[in-house]
Coordinates of N, CA and C in Angstrom, one line a residue:
X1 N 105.2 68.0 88.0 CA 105.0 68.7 86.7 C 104.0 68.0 85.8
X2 N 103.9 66.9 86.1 CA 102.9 66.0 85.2 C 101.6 66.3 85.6
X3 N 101.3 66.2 86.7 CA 100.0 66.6 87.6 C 100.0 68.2 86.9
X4 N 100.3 69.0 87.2 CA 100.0 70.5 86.5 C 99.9 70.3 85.0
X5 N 100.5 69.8 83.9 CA 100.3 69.5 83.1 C 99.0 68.7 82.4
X6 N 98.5 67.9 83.6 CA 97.2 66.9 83.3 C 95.9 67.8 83.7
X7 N 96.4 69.0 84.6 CA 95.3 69.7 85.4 C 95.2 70.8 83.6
X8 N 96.1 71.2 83.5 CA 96.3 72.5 82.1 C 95.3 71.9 81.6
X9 N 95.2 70.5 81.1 CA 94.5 69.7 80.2 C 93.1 69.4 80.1
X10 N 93.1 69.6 81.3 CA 91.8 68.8 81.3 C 91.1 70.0 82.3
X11 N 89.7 70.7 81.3 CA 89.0 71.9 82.2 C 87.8 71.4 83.3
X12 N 87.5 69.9 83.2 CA 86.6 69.8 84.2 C 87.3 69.1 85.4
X13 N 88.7 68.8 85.5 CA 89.2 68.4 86.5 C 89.6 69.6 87.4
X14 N 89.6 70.9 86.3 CA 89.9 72.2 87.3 C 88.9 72.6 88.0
X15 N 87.9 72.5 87.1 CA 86.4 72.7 88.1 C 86.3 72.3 89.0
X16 N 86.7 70.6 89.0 CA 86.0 69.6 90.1 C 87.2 70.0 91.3
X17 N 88.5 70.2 91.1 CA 89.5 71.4 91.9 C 89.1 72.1 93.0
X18 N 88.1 73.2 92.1 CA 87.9 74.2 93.0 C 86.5 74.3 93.3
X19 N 85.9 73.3 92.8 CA 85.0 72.6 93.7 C 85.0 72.1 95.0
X20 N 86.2 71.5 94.8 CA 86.4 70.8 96.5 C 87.1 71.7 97.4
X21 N 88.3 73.0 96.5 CA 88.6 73.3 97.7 C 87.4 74.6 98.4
X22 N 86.4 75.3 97.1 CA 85.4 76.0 98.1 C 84.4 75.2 99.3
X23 N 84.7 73.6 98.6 CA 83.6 72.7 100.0 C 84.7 72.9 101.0
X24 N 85.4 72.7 101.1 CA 87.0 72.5 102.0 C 87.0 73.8 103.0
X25 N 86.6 74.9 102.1 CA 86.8 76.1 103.0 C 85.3 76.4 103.8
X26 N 84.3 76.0 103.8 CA 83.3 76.2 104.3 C 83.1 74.7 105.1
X27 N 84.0 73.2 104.9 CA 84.2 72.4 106.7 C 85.4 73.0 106.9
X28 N 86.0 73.6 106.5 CA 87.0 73.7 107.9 C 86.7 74.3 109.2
X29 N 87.3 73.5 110.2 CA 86.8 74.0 111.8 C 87.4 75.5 112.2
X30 N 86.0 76.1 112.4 CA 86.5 77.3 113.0 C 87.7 77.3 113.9
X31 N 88.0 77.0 114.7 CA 88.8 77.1 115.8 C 90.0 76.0 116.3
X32 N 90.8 75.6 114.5 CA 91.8 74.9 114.8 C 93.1 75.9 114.7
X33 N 93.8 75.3 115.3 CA 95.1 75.7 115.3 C 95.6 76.3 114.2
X34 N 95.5 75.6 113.0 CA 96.4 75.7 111.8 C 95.3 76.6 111.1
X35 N 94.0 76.9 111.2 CA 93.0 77.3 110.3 C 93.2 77.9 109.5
X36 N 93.8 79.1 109.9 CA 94.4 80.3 109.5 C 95.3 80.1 108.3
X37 N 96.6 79.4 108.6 CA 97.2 79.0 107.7 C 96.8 78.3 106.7
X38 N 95.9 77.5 106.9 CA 95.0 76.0 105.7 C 94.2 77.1 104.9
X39 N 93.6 78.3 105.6 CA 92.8 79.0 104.8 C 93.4 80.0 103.6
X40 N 94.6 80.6 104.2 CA 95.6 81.0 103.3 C 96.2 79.8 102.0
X41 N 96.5 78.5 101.9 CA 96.9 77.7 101.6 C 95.4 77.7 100.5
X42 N 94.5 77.5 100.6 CA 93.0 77.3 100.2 C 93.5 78.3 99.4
X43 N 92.9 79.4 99.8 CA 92.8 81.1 98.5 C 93.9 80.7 97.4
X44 N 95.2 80.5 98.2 CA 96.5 80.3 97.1 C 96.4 79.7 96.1
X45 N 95.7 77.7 96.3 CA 95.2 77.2 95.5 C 94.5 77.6 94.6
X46 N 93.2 78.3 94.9 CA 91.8 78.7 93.9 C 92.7 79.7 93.2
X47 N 93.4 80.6 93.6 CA 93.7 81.3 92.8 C 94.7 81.2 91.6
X48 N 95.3 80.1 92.1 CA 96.9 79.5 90.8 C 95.3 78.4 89.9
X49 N 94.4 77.6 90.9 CA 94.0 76.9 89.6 C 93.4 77.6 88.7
X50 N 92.6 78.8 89.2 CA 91.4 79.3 88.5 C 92.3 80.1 87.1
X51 N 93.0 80.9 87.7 CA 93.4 81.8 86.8 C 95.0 81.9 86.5
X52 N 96.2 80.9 86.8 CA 97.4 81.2 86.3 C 97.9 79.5 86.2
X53 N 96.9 79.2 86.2 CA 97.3 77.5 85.7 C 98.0 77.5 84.4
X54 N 97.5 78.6 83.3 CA 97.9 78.1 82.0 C 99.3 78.9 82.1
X55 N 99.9 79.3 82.5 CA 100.7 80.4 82.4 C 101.9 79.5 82.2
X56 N 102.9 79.6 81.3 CA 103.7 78.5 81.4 C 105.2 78.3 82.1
X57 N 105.7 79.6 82.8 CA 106.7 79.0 83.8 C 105.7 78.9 84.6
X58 N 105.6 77.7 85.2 CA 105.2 77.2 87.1 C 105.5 78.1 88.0
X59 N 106.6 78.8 88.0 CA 107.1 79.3 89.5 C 106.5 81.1 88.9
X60 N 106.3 81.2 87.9 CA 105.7 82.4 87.8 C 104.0 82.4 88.3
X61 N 103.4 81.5 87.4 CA 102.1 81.4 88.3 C 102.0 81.6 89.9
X62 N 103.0 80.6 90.1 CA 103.1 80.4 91.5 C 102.9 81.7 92.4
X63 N 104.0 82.5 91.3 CA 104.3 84.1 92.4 C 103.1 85.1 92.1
X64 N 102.2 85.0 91.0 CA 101.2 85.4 90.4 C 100.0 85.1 91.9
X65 N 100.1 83.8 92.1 CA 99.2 83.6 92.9 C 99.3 84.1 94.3
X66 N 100.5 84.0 94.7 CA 101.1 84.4 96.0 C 100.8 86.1 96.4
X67 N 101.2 86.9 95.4 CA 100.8 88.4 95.3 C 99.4 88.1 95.7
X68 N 98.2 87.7 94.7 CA 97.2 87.8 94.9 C 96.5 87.4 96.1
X69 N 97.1 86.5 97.1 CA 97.0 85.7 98.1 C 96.8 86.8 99.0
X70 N 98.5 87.5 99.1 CA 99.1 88.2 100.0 C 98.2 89.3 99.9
X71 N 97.3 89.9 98.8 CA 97.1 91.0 98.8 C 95.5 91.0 99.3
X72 N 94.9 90.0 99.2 CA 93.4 89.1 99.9 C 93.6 89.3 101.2
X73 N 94.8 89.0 101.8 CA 95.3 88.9 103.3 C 95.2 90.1 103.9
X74 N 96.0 91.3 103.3 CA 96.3 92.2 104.2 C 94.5 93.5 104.0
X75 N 94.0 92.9 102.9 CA 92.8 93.7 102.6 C 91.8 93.1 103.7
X76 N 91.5 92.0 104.0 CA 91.1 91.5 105.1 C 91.5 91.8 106.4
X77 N 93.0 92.0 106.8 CA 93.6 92.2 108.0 C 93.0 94.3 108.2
X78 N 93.3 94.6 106.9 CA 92.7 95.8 107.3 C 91.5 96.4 107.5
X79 N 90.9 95.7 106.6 CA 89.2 95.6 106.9 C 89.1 95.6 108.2
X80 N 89.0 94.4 108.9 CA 88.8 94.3 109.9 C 89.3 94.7 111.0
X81 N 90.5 95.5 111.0 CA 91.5 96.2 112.4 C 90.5 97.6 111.8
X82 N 90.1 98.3 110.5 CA 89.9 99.8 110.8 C 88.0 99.2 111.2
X83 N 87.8 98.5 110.4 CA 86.0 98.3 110.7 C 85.9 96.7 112.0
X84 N 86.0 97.2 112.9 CA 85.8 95.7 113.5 C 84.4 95.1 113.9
X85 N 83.4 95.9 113.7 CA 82.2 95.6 113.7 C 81.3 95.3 112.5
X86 N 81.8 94.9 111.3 CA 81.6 94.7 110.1 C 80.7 93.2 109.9
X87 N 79.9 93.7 109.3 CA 79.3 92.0 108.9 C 79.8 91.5 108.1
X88 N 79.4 89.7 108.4 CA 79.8 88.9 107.5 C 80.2 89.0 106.1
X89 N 78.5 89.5 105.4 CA 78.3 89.5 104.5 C 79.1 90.5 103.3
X90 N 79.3 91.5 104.6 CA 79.7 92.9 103.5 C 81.6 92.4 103.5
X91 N 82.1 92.0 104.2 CA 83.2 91.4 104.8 C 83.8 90.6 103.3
X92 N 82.6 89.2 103.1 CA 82.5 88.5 101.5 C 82.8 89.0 100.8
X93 N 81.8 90.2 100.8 CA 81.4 90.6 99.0 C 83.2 91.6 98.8
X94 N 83.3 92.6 100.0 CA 84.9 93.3 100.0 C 85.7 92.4 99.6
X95 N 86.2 90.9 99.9 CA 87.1 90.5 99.6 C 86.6 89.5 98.1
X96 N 85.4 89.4 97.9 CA 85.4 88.7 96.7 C 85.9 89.5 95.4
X97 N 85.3 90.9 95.9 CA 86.0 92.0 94.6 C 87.3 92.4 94.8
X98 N 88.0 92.3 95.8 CA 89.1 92.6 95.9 C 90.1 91.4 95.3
X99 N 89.2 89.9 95.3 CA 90.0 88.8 94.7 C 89.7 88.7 93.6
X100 N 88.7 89.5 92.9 CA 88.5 88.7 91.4 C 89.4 89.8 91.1
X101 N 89.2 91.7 91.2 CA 90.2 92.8 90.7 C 91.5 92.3 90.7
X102 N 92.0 91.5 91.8 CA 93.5 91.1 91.7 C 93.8 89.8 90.5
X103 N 92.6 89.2 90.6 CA 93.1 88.0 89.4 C 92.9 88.7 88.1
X104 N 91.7 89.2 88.1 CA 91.8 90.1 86.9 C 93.4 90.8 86.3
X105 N 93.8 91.6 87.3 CA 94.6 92.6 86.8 C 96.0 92.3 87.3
X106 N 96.1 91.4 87.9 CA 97.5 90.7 88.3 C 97.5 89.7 86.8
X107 N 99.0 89.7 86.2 CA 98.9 88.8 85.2 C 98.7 89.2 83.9

């Protein structure tokens, strides 16, 4: 609780946050085991620090973020099962608007 509390406080330690975990998500190894999961874990993060950090039950952000997480996931799972030949790029930009609309309008 202290650590969430010191993060609330202090706005360049949130920056420097989600600074590392976007470096974080661009090394991680394509083709580990867990990737999948660590990548999910990643989004979860950026999204509780960026935008429900200040929110003041914890376990509400938490679930704030989780929604948003979950809902990044299955917009990707569907993307890609109805379009499977989709580019990278367009792939990004679908899920960047689909994650900022959710942090936007979630909350």
């Amino acid at each position: 609780m202290n650590l969430i509390k010191e993060i609330r406080m202090r706005k360049n330690l949130q920056n420097l946050i989600l600074f590392m975990l976007f470096a974080l998500i661009f090394t991680l190894p394509e083709n580990h085991i867990f990737g999948d999961i660590a990548l999910i874990v990643i989004i979860f993060l950026i999204a509780y620090v960026s935008s429900y950090i200040n929110i003041v039950p914890v376990w509400k952000g938490f679930l704030y973020s989780f929604f948003v997480t979950l809902i990044i996931v299955v917009v990707f799972l569907a993307t890609i099962s109805i379009f499977p030949n989709i580019s990278y790029l367009l792939l990004m930009a679908i899920l960047a608007i689909t994650g900022f609309l959710c942090t936007y309008l979630i909350g």
